[in-house]
Amino acid sequence: MDPQSTIILGKAIGAGLAMIGAAGGGIGIGLAVGGAVQAMGRNPDHTPTIQTNMILGVAFAEAVAIYALVVSLIILFVLS
Amino acid sequence: MNSFWNGKRRFVALLMFLGGVFVALRVPPVIPFIQLPGEKFPAGYDIPFLDIRLTNTFVGSVIVWIVLLLFVVYVTRRRPKDGNEVPPGGFYNMFEMLFEGLMGFVGGIAGGRHFRLIFNMFMTIFLVVLLANWMELVPGVDTIGFIHPHVKEKYDVEKDEYKVVTTDGYEIYQGFLGISYVNGQCDWISPADEAAADEAALTAAAAAAKAVEMDLSQDAAYARYQAEHDDHGEGEATGDAHGDDTHAGEAVESDEAAAAYDEVLAARLAEKQARRDRSCYTGVAPAPWETGGDDHEDEGEHADEKHDILLHPDPRSEEAKHVPWVVLPFVRVPSTDLNMTLSIALIAFVMIQYIGFKALGIGYLTKFFNFSTLFKSPLGGIDVAVGLLELIGDFAKILSFSFRLLGNIFAGSILLFGMSFLVPILPWPFFILEFFVGVIQALVFALLTAIFMNLATVSHHHDDEHDHAEAH
């Protein structure tokens, strides 16, 4: 196997492994939105407040997944 | 409007179709090429008066500024002067609706003494980021640009003569690529012509050297003649001088001839270098004198390989089919460049600290360096640790702000870009997705700024309970 292929192989595997971190973000977003929707269903009057907090929580949870994405993007396109 | 377009749309569609056919015939097929940093324009497109290479994300952000300024001018012009006037409809009304909705939204979060400043920051960041994000939906962004051959992974360098191969892909454009035949700035020189020009330069140099030598020998003969005729009064000393003169003359002869030879070759080299700097270099093997002489046999294979890879004659020719071509877009979404997201994050960070100091004075620092309880309570050390964590957390905000926006929008633009390479019609659902992602990311960025600014205005200990008491 020539070195170039090895590098590509390593980069692909590394980027794929890095994206495992996105699973946590997905779970977190699911929990947050699920809870928020339940709360909104029980208490529709408070929808705006709940929605704001939900978006915030989702943004924080998503940020973690985005870090994983950035790491894998750096592995793919910046590392050489 | 509608009546004007009735029955004419089909011609527009036909025209676009013919344009597509024309472009497909004129332009070589390109492969998808993804690069994280903003792509630098080829040399010759520098920012005037500054020694900075223009990047396509910078062009994108300039467009965002211009659009935003036009927007501001429009909105302030259209604003009714007094309350009684009937507000103008259309776009202005939409903006007013957006403005009032967001004002209420932020007022619910950060309504208070500093609402004005917080809302100004919120709205500014929201509009800038929103426009920047939505740029990826504009046709032509990320797709129209310079077309150049992509040889990054095809060419292994030992000498790095053309700076073709790099680790980060920057020198691709500085070296010889970015031939930009699209805008016709560069004149194509075929490798054969280039080689012929090299040969011509060599012969011209040899001729020049010979001419100088002949001149010099004539001069030397004249000098000798003069010296012989001046022989009268000076006797033996002139004899010695004569001998020295001839020696010196010979030395000068060869030196000057070599200088003339080098001069011609240097002119030719400078010409080639200039073309290389203009990124128009056609990528032939280096001239004989550049590789260091006549060892053609040794370098034959290597030179051939180089030749094959670096040779890009006409984009429409047979050879061009074996070269991967990529597009360097004129405009790229500015939020896909870390410089843009990081700078907005830094502005947000500075504003958070500013509003903290403005609201709490120097006491704002006790949020980070909280030594007041260190010796008073048994758990005072925890407060110190918490303050330091807050300090780190505040700096982490910069990273989280910038990477969140960058990651989302870069991933989105890769998605659109990649999908466009599969089937032309396919990406439209992704465009809708990206429309919403752009809004949400702009909202999240601005909203988090507003919330952190609001948090910074709230003092830690007493005001908390006070606020709660007030709220209830």
XYZ file of C-alpha atoms in Angstrom:
552
model
C 0.000 0.000 0.000
C 1.507 3.292 -0.983
C 1.894 6.098 1.550
C -0.695 8.312 -0.097
C -3.391 5.691 0.300
C -2.354 5.110 3.899
C -2.703 8.798 4.627
C -6.146 8.923 3.050
C -7.170 5.784 4.937
C -6.025 7.231 8.223
C -7.740 10.526 7.577
C -11.019 8.872 6.664
C -10.997 6.587 9.691
C -10.031 9.415 11.999
C -12.716 11.724 10.665
C -15.302 8.993 11.004
C -14.266 8.268 14.571
C -14.359 11.945 15.432
C -17.944 12.159 14.253
C -19.007 9.626 16.887
C -19.076 12.630 19.174
C -22.045 13.942 17.234
C -24.162 11.150 18.696
C -24.054 12.794 22.101
C -25.248 16.051 20.669
C -28.067 14.255 18.911
C -29.201 12.541 22.097
C -29.015 15.818 23.973
C -31.057 17.674 21.390
C -33.624 14.901 21.344
C -34.005 14.998 25.109
C -34.205 18.772 25.187
C -36.784 19.050 22.436
C -38.784 16.129 23.796
C -38.956 17.736 27.215
C -39.796 21.112 25.757
C -42.587 19.721 23.609
C -44.076 17.911 26.575
C -43.897 21.068 28.612
C -45.515 23.057 25.831
C -48.244 20.472 25.527
C -49.023 20.697 29.201
C -48.682 24.392 29.470
C -49.267 26.094 26.131
C -49.350 29.564 27.662
C -45.659 29.387 28.420
C -44.673 28.373 24.931
C -42.491 31.436 24.181
C -40.371 31.036 27.299
C -40.020 27.313 26.846
C -39.157 27.764 23.197
C -36.431 30.265 23.943
C -34.883 28.045 26.567
C -35.219 25.059 24.285
C -33.402 26.817 21.456
C -30.667 27.796 23.861
C -30.295 24.288 25.184
C -30.330 22.875 21.699
C -27.643 25.342 20.656
C -25.438 24.296 23.552
C -25.967 20.618 22.880
C -25.408 21.141 19.194
C -22.195 23.013 19.859
C -20.636 19.808 21.180
C -21.598 17.948 18.046
C -20.264 20.836 15.991
C -16.923 20.562 17.756
C -16.766 16.968 16.620
C -17.680 18.079 13.119
C -14.992 20.763 13.118
C -12.411 18.266 14.333
C -13.309 15.867 11.564
C -13.339 18.663 8.973
C -9.884 19.703 10.118
C -8.702 16.115 9.864
C -10.098 15.849 6.360
C -9.236 19.173 4.808
C -6.533 20.859 6.824
C -4.273 18.061 7.950
C -2.197 16.668 5.191
C -45.138 42.129 -14.068
C -47.069 38.971 -14.570
C -48.492 39.997 -17.902
C -45.039 40.889 -19.118
C -43.685 37.447 -18.386
C -46.668 35.578 -19.767
C -45.529 33.322 -22.552
C -41.959 34.536 -22.266
C -40.783 32.311 -19.492
C -40.192 29.455 -21.865
C -37.708 31.595 -23.785
C -35.922 32.459 -20.596
C -35.725 28.764 -19.808
C -34.505 28.041 -23.321
C -31.903 30.779 -23.021
C -30.677 29.370 -19.735
C -30.549 25.915 -21.251
C -28.499 27.182 -24.193
C -26.256 29.017 -21.769
C -25.760 25.762 -19.897
C -24.869 23.984 -23.101
C -22.426 26.726 -24.002
C -20.776 26.590 -20.589
C -20.621 22.797 -20.743
C -18.826 22.979 -24.071
C -16.556 25.807 -23.106
C -15.607 24.762 -19.599
C -13.936 21.498 -18.670
C -15.769 19.302 -16.183
C -14.723 20.026 -12.633
C -14.358 17.807 -9.604
C -15.617 18.840 -6.184
C -12.866 20.469 -4.181
C -13.308 21.421 -0.557
C -11.037 23.698 1.354
C -11.565 25.033 4.837
C -9.669 28.347 4.717
C -10.888 30.982 2.323
C -9.411 30.367 -1.082
C -6.905 32.952 -2.172
C -7.357 34.579 -5.533
C -4.548 34.130 -8.021
C -1.823 36.706 -7.948
C -2.776 39.934 -9.617
C -5.976 40.305 -7.651
C -4.348 41.629 -4.517
C -6.020 44.261 -2.420
C -4.562 47.517 -3.720
C -1.960 49.284 -1.559
C -1.879 46.431 0.888
C 0.244 43.366 0.574
C -2.691 41.071 1.180
C -4.054 38.396 -1.068
C -7.735 38.662 -1.699
C -9.780 35.686 -0.560
C -13.206 34.816 -1.845
C -14.709 34.817 1.638
C -13.537 38.400 1.993
C -15.357 39.291 -1.193
C -18.419 37.624 0.265
C -18.228 39.613 3.479
C -17.787 42.860 1.556
C -20.960 42.022 -0.330
C -22.686 41.394 2.988
C -21.605 44.795 4.287
C -22.768 46.551 1.147
C -26.136 44.817 1.170
C -26.560 45.591 4.848
C -25.700 49.260 4.347
C -28.122 49.537 1.441
C -30.715 47.868 3.622
C -30.124 50.354 6.433
C -30.301 53.300 4.055
C -33.512 51.975 2.542
C -35.176 51.294 5.851
C -34.268 54.638 7.377
C -35.465 56.464 4.254
C -38.765 54.662 4.162
C -39.503 55.136 7.831
C -42.620 57.271 8.324
C -41.773 60.630 9.828
C -44.666 60.812 12.257
C -47.056 58.283 13.650
C -50.028 59.435 11.635
C -48.525 58.723 8.264
C -49.636 55.519 6.654
C -46.603 53.274 6.720
C -45.334 52.154 3.351
C -46.003 48.525 2.667
C -43.987 45.698 1.217
C -40.441 45.144 2.249
C -40.388 47.905 4.809
C -43.414 46.454 6.529
C -41.767 43.070 6.650
C -38.724 44.583 8.274
C -40.858 46.415 10.802
C -42.618 43.193 11.662
C -39.313 41.408 12.105
C -37.912 44.258 14.142
C -40.858 44.468 16.483
C -41.087 40.737 16.901
C -37.418 40.455 17.793
C -37.673 43.481 20.052
C -40.364 41.763 22.071
C -38.372 38.543 22.000
C -35.236 40.175 23.365
C -37.240 42.275 25.755
C -38.530 39.083 27.329
C -34.976 37.886 27.863
C -32.946 40.958 28.554
C -35.446 43.694 29.152
C -34.024 46.061 31.658
C -31.728 49.002 32.089
C -29.418 47.918 29.290
C -32.042 46.768 26.862
C -31.104 49.312 24.202
C -27.461 48.330 24.007
C -28.232 44.637 24.183
C -30.864 44.890 21.499
C -28.548 46.887 19.238
C -25.909 44.203 19.497
C -28.494 41.476 19.040
C -29.991 43.000 15.914
C -26.633 43.864 14.349
C -25.216 40.414 14.856
C -28.456 38.828 13.750
C -28.632 40.743 10.486
C -24.960 40.329 9.626
C -24.907 36.622 10.357
C -28.260 36.061 8.691
C -27.172 37.755 5.467
C -23.846 35.932 5.560
C -25.557 32.588 6.085
C -28.142 33.110 3.411
C -25.472 33.846 0.890
C -25.043 30.132 0.338
C -28.529 30.068 -1.175
C -27.654 32.583 -3.874
C -26.977 30.907 -7.207
C -23.444 31.471 -8.393
C -21.958 31.745 -4.948
C -19.522 28.869 -4.501
C -20.013 27.766 -8.101
C -18.825 30.498 -10.481
C -15.155 31.240 -10.451
C -11.732 30.668 -11.851
C -11.229 27.251 -13.295
C -7.853 25.762 -12.846
C -6.277 22.327 -12.876
C -6.027 20.563 -9.581
C -2.784 18.747 -9.100
C -2.448 18.838 -5.373
C -2.274 15.126 -4.787
C -0.846 14.150 -8.127
C 2.563 15.639 -7.788
C 5.053 14.669 -5.142
C 7.600 17.336 -4.550
C 11.129 17.098 -3.519
C 12.223 20.479 -4.742
C 8.932 22.325 -4.629
C 9.904 24.366 -7.615
C 6.494 25.506 -8.672
C 4.994 25.411 -5.212
C 2.335 23.265 -6.697
C 2.019 20.789 -3.950
C 1.395 22.068 -0.525
C 0.151 20.802 2.720
C -2.551 23.405 3.005
C -3.358 24.016 -0.595
C -2.467 27.687 -0.560
C 0.443 27.692 -2.912
C -1.609 26.002 -5.544
C -2.920 29.334 -6.542
C 0.245 31.258 -5.973
C 2.380 28.901 -7.951
C 1.258 28.264 -11.420
C -2.363 27.400 -11.124
C -5.315 29.638 -11.256
C -4.604 30.065 -14.902
C -7.899 31.851 -15.053
C -8.581 31.229 -18.649
C -12.170 32.055 -17.858
C -11.529 35.736 -17.668
C -8.836 35.569 -20.305
C -6.252 37.380 -18.275
C -3.465 35.015 -19.078
C -2.116 34.353 -22.500
C -1.572 30.698 -23.072
C 1.885 29.613 -24.056
C 2.126 26.051 -25.160
C 4.942 23.970 -23.709
C 6.497 23.641 -27.143
C 6.578 27.408 -27.491
C 7.999 27.693 -24.038
C 10.754 25.224 -24.818
C 11.425 27.016 -28.089
C 11.676 30.284 -26.208
C 14.143 28.660 -23.828
C 16.246 27.478 -26.746
C 16.050 30.901 -28.322
C 17.154 32.456 -25.072
C 20.106 30.097 -24.903
C 21.218 30.869 -28.435
C 20.632 34.575 -27.907
C 22.721 34.443 -24.761
C 25.487 32.640 -26.581
C 25.318 35.195 -29.386
C 25.425 38.044 -26.918
C 28.408 36.554 -25.176
C 30.161 36.085 -28.489
C 29.407 39.662 -29.515
C 30.771 40.987 -26.250
C 33.834 38.858 -26.651
C 34.418 40.156 -30.156
C 33.930 43.715 -28.994
C 36.301 43.154 -26.190
C 38.901 41.573 -28.382
C 38.664 44.524 -30.743
C 38.997 46.837 -27.786
C 41.921 44.862 -26.515
C 43.594 44.997 -29.914
C 43.034 48.719 -30.029
C 44.435 49.069 -26.537
C 47.455 47.044 -27.501
C 47.897 49.194 -30.554
C 47.622 52.327 -28.453
C 50.025 50.964 -25.922
C 52.556 50.156 -28.611
C 52.271 53.664 -30.005
C 52.600 55.248 -26.592
C 55.794 53.389 -26.000
C 58.091 56.424 -26.496
C 58.904 57.921 -23.139
C 58.007 55.374 -20.564
C 60.398 52.629 -21.244
C 60.423 49.373 -19.281
C 57.703 50.322 -16.924
C 55.235 50.407 -19.798
C 56.365 46.998 -20.812
C 55.307 45.660 -17.440
C 52.136 47.632 -17.584
C 51.459 46.286 -21.039
C 51.740 42.755 -19.817
C 49.424 43.463 -16.926
C 46.990 45.104 -19.279
C 46.673 42.126 -21.519
C 46.175 39.815 -18.615
C 43.588 42.071 -17.142
C 42.008 42.448 -20.557
C 41.644 38.704 -20.959
C 40.097 38.369 -17.539
C 37.678 41.165 -18.294
C 36.879 39.573 -21.609
C 35.658 36.303 -20.160
C 33.916 37.953 -17.205
C 32.010 40.375 -19.313
C 31.042 37.745 -21.813
C 29.730 35.585 -19.013
C 27.896 38.581 -17.627
C 26.237 39.229 -20.972
C 25.315 35.563 -21.255
C 23.835 35.594 -17.783
C 22.009 38.808 -18.485
C 20.089 37.369 -21.396
C 19.256 34.232 -19.466
C 18.220 36.283 -16.443
C 15.851 38.293 -18.603
C 14.296 35.080 -19.845
C 14.080 33.718 -16.303
C 12.484 36.909 -15.080
C 9.923 36.641 -17.843
C 9.093 33.098 -16.832
C 8.992 34.042 -13.189
C 6.690 36.935 -13.978
C 4.310 34.609 -15.719
C 4.553 32.215 -12.822
C 3.795 35.043 -10.414
C 0.809 36.002 -12.483
C -0.230 32.388 -12.058
C -0.233 31.988 -15.788
C 2.692 29.654 -15.985
C 1.880 26.786 -18.208
C 3.919 24.400 -16.212
C 6.513 23.082 -18.579
C 9.596 21.461 -17.258
C 12.186 24.005 -16.151
C 14.652 25.406 -18.652
C 17.919 23.523 -19.134
C 19.913 25.975 -17.091
C 17.408 25.873 -14.252
C 17.816 22.198 -13.574
C 21.563 22.646 -13.458
C 22.916 21.562 -16.796
C 22.838 18.758 -19.264
C 21.862 15.804 -17.124
C 18.801 15.181 -19.197
C 19.316 11.457 -19.063
C 19.176 11.407 -15.287
C 16.148 13.590 -15.004
C 14.443 12.290 -18.057
C 11.852 10.189 -16.314
C 11.232 12.710 -13.601
C 10.946 15.525 -16.092
C 8.533 13.504 -18.183
C 6.355 12.809 -15.181
C 6.387 16.461 -14.305
C 5.576 17.256 -17.856
C 2.587 14.988 -17.934
C 1.188 16.271 -14.718
C 1.878 19.928 -15.112
C 1.005 20.173 -18.726
C -2.335 21.791 -19.244
C -2.514 22.993 -22.784
C -5.993 23.934 -23.784
C -8.802 23.154 -21.383
C -10.800 21.792 -24.272
C -8.065 19.583 -25.604
C -7.576 15.871 -25.252
C -4.952 16.154 -22.521
C -7.194 18.302 -20.399
C -9.521 15.385 -19.893
C -6.916 13.640 -17.810
C -6.394 16.591 -15.536
C -8.821 17.197 -12.701
C -10.173 20.709 -12.841
C -11.548 22.601 -9.910
C -13.341 25.869 -9.436
C -12.011 28.680 -7.306
C -15.247 30.563 -6.693
C -15.272 34.333 -6.906
C -17.541 34.566 -3.884
C -17.778 32.174 -1.003
C -20.074 32.255 1.986
C -18.277 34.414 4.535
C -19.444 32.352 7.498
C -17.446 29.423 6.199
C -14.277 31.314 7.009
C -13.088 31.172 10.597
C -11.844 34.755 10.324
C -15.358 36.094 9.976
C -16.991 34.000 12.689
C -14.088 34.541 15.040
C -14.183 38.289 14.560
C -17.895 38.462 15.316
C -17.326 36.217 18.335
C -14.581 38.552 19.532
C -16.870 41.545 19.123
C -19.520 39.731 21.125
C -16.966 38.823 23.795
C -15.732 42.403 24.093
C -19.276 43.699 24.306
C -20.113 41.193 27.049
C -17.173 42.400 29.125
C -17.944 46.040 28.299
C -21.524 45.842 29.449
C -20.400 44.010 32.581
C -18.034 46.804 33.519
C -20.615 49.402 32.547
C -23.273 47.890 34.775
C -21.218 46.814 37.762
C -18.128 48.955 37.546
C -14.881 47.464 38.757
C -16.912 45.113 40.894
C -17.548 43.096 37.774
C -14.135 41.555 38.251
C -15.251 39.876 41.466
C -17.168 37.516 39.234
C -13.846 36.073 38.140
C -11.568 36.785 41.083
C -13.715 36.187 44.076
C -11.497 36.296 47.148
C -14.024 37.944 49.424
C -15.154 34.716 51.028
C -11.810 32.973 50.977
C -11.058 33.473 54.669
C -14.563 34.055 55.908
C -16.219 30.763 55.199
C -14.853 27.245 55.173
C -15.881 26.788 51.570
C -14.347 30.048 50.341
C -11.861 28.197 48.178
C -14.702 26.889 46.077
C -15.754 30.427 45.216
C -12.250 31.159 43.977
C -12.299 28.059 41.835
C -15.720 28.912 40.485
C -14.546 32.395 39.569
C -11.558 31.005 37.696
C -13.827 28.558 35.908
C -16.032 31.459 34.893
C -12.983 33.222 33.512
C -12.065 30.198 31.435
C -15.677 29.786 30.429
C -15.816 33.345 29.192
C -12.881 32.757 26.891
C -14.361 29.449 25.813
C -17.357 31.435 24.615
C -15.227 32.850 21.811
C -14.366 29.370 20.622
C -17.862 28.018 20.980
C -19.433 30.995 19.208
C -17.054 30.909 16.285
C -16.934 27.154 15.803
C -20.659 26.711 16.111
C -21.371 29.096 13.277
C -18.436 27.940 11.186
C -19.269 24.274 11.584
C -22.932 24.655 10.792
C -22.565 26.842 7.751
C -19.485 25.145 6.367
C -21.153 21.780 6.683
C -24.250 23.217 5.027
C -22.350 24.676 2.125
C -20.467 21.405 1.637
C -23.833 19.672 1.636
C -25.212 21.953 -1.064
C -21.966 21.836 -3.018
C -21.706 18.087 -2.877
C -25.335 17.503 -3.733
C -25.034 19.770 -6.755
C -22.433 17.394 -8.118
C -24.801 14.453 -7.988
C -27.944 15.540 -9.774
C -28.764 19.091 -10.803
C -32.312 19.146 -9.466
C -31.611 17.157 -6.333
C -30.397 19.815 -3.907
C -33.574 21.814 -3.594
C -34.757 20.218 -0.311
C -31.332 20.932 1.099
C -31.718 24.547 0.085
C -34.848 24.725 2.208
C -33.000 23.051 5.057
C -30.143 25.511 4.762
C -32.579 28.409 4.698
C -33.762 27.419 8.168
C -30.312 26.517 9.432
C -29.157 29.994 8.431
C -31.973 31.638 10.378
C -31.518 29.446 13.432
C -27.775 29.902 13.580
C -28.066 33.665 13.213
C -30.717 33.685 15.918
C -28.668 31.483 18.224
C -25.555 33.580 17.787
C -27.392 36.823 18.469
C -29.519 35.363 21.237
C -26.565 33.902 23.103
C -24.807 37.245 22.856
C -27.861 38.967 24.296
C -28.182 36.425 27.105
C -24.528 36.572 28.050
C -24.646 40.354 27.986
C -27.666 40.258 30.220
C -25.955 37.818 32.565
C -22.921 40.053 32.763
C -25.024 42.935 34.002
C -26.359 40.884 36.901
C -24.183 40.906 39.958
C -23.584 37.600 41.668
C -24.819 37.662 45.184
C -27.264 40.233 46.364
C -28.801 41.394 43.130
C -29.823 37.874 42.272
C -32.259 37.546 45.108
C -33.245 41.153 44.619
C -34.143 40.507 41.022
C -36.047 37.419 41.920
C -37.968 39.312 44.545
C -38.711 41.973 41.975
C -39.852 39.463 39.421
C -42.274 37.701 41.715
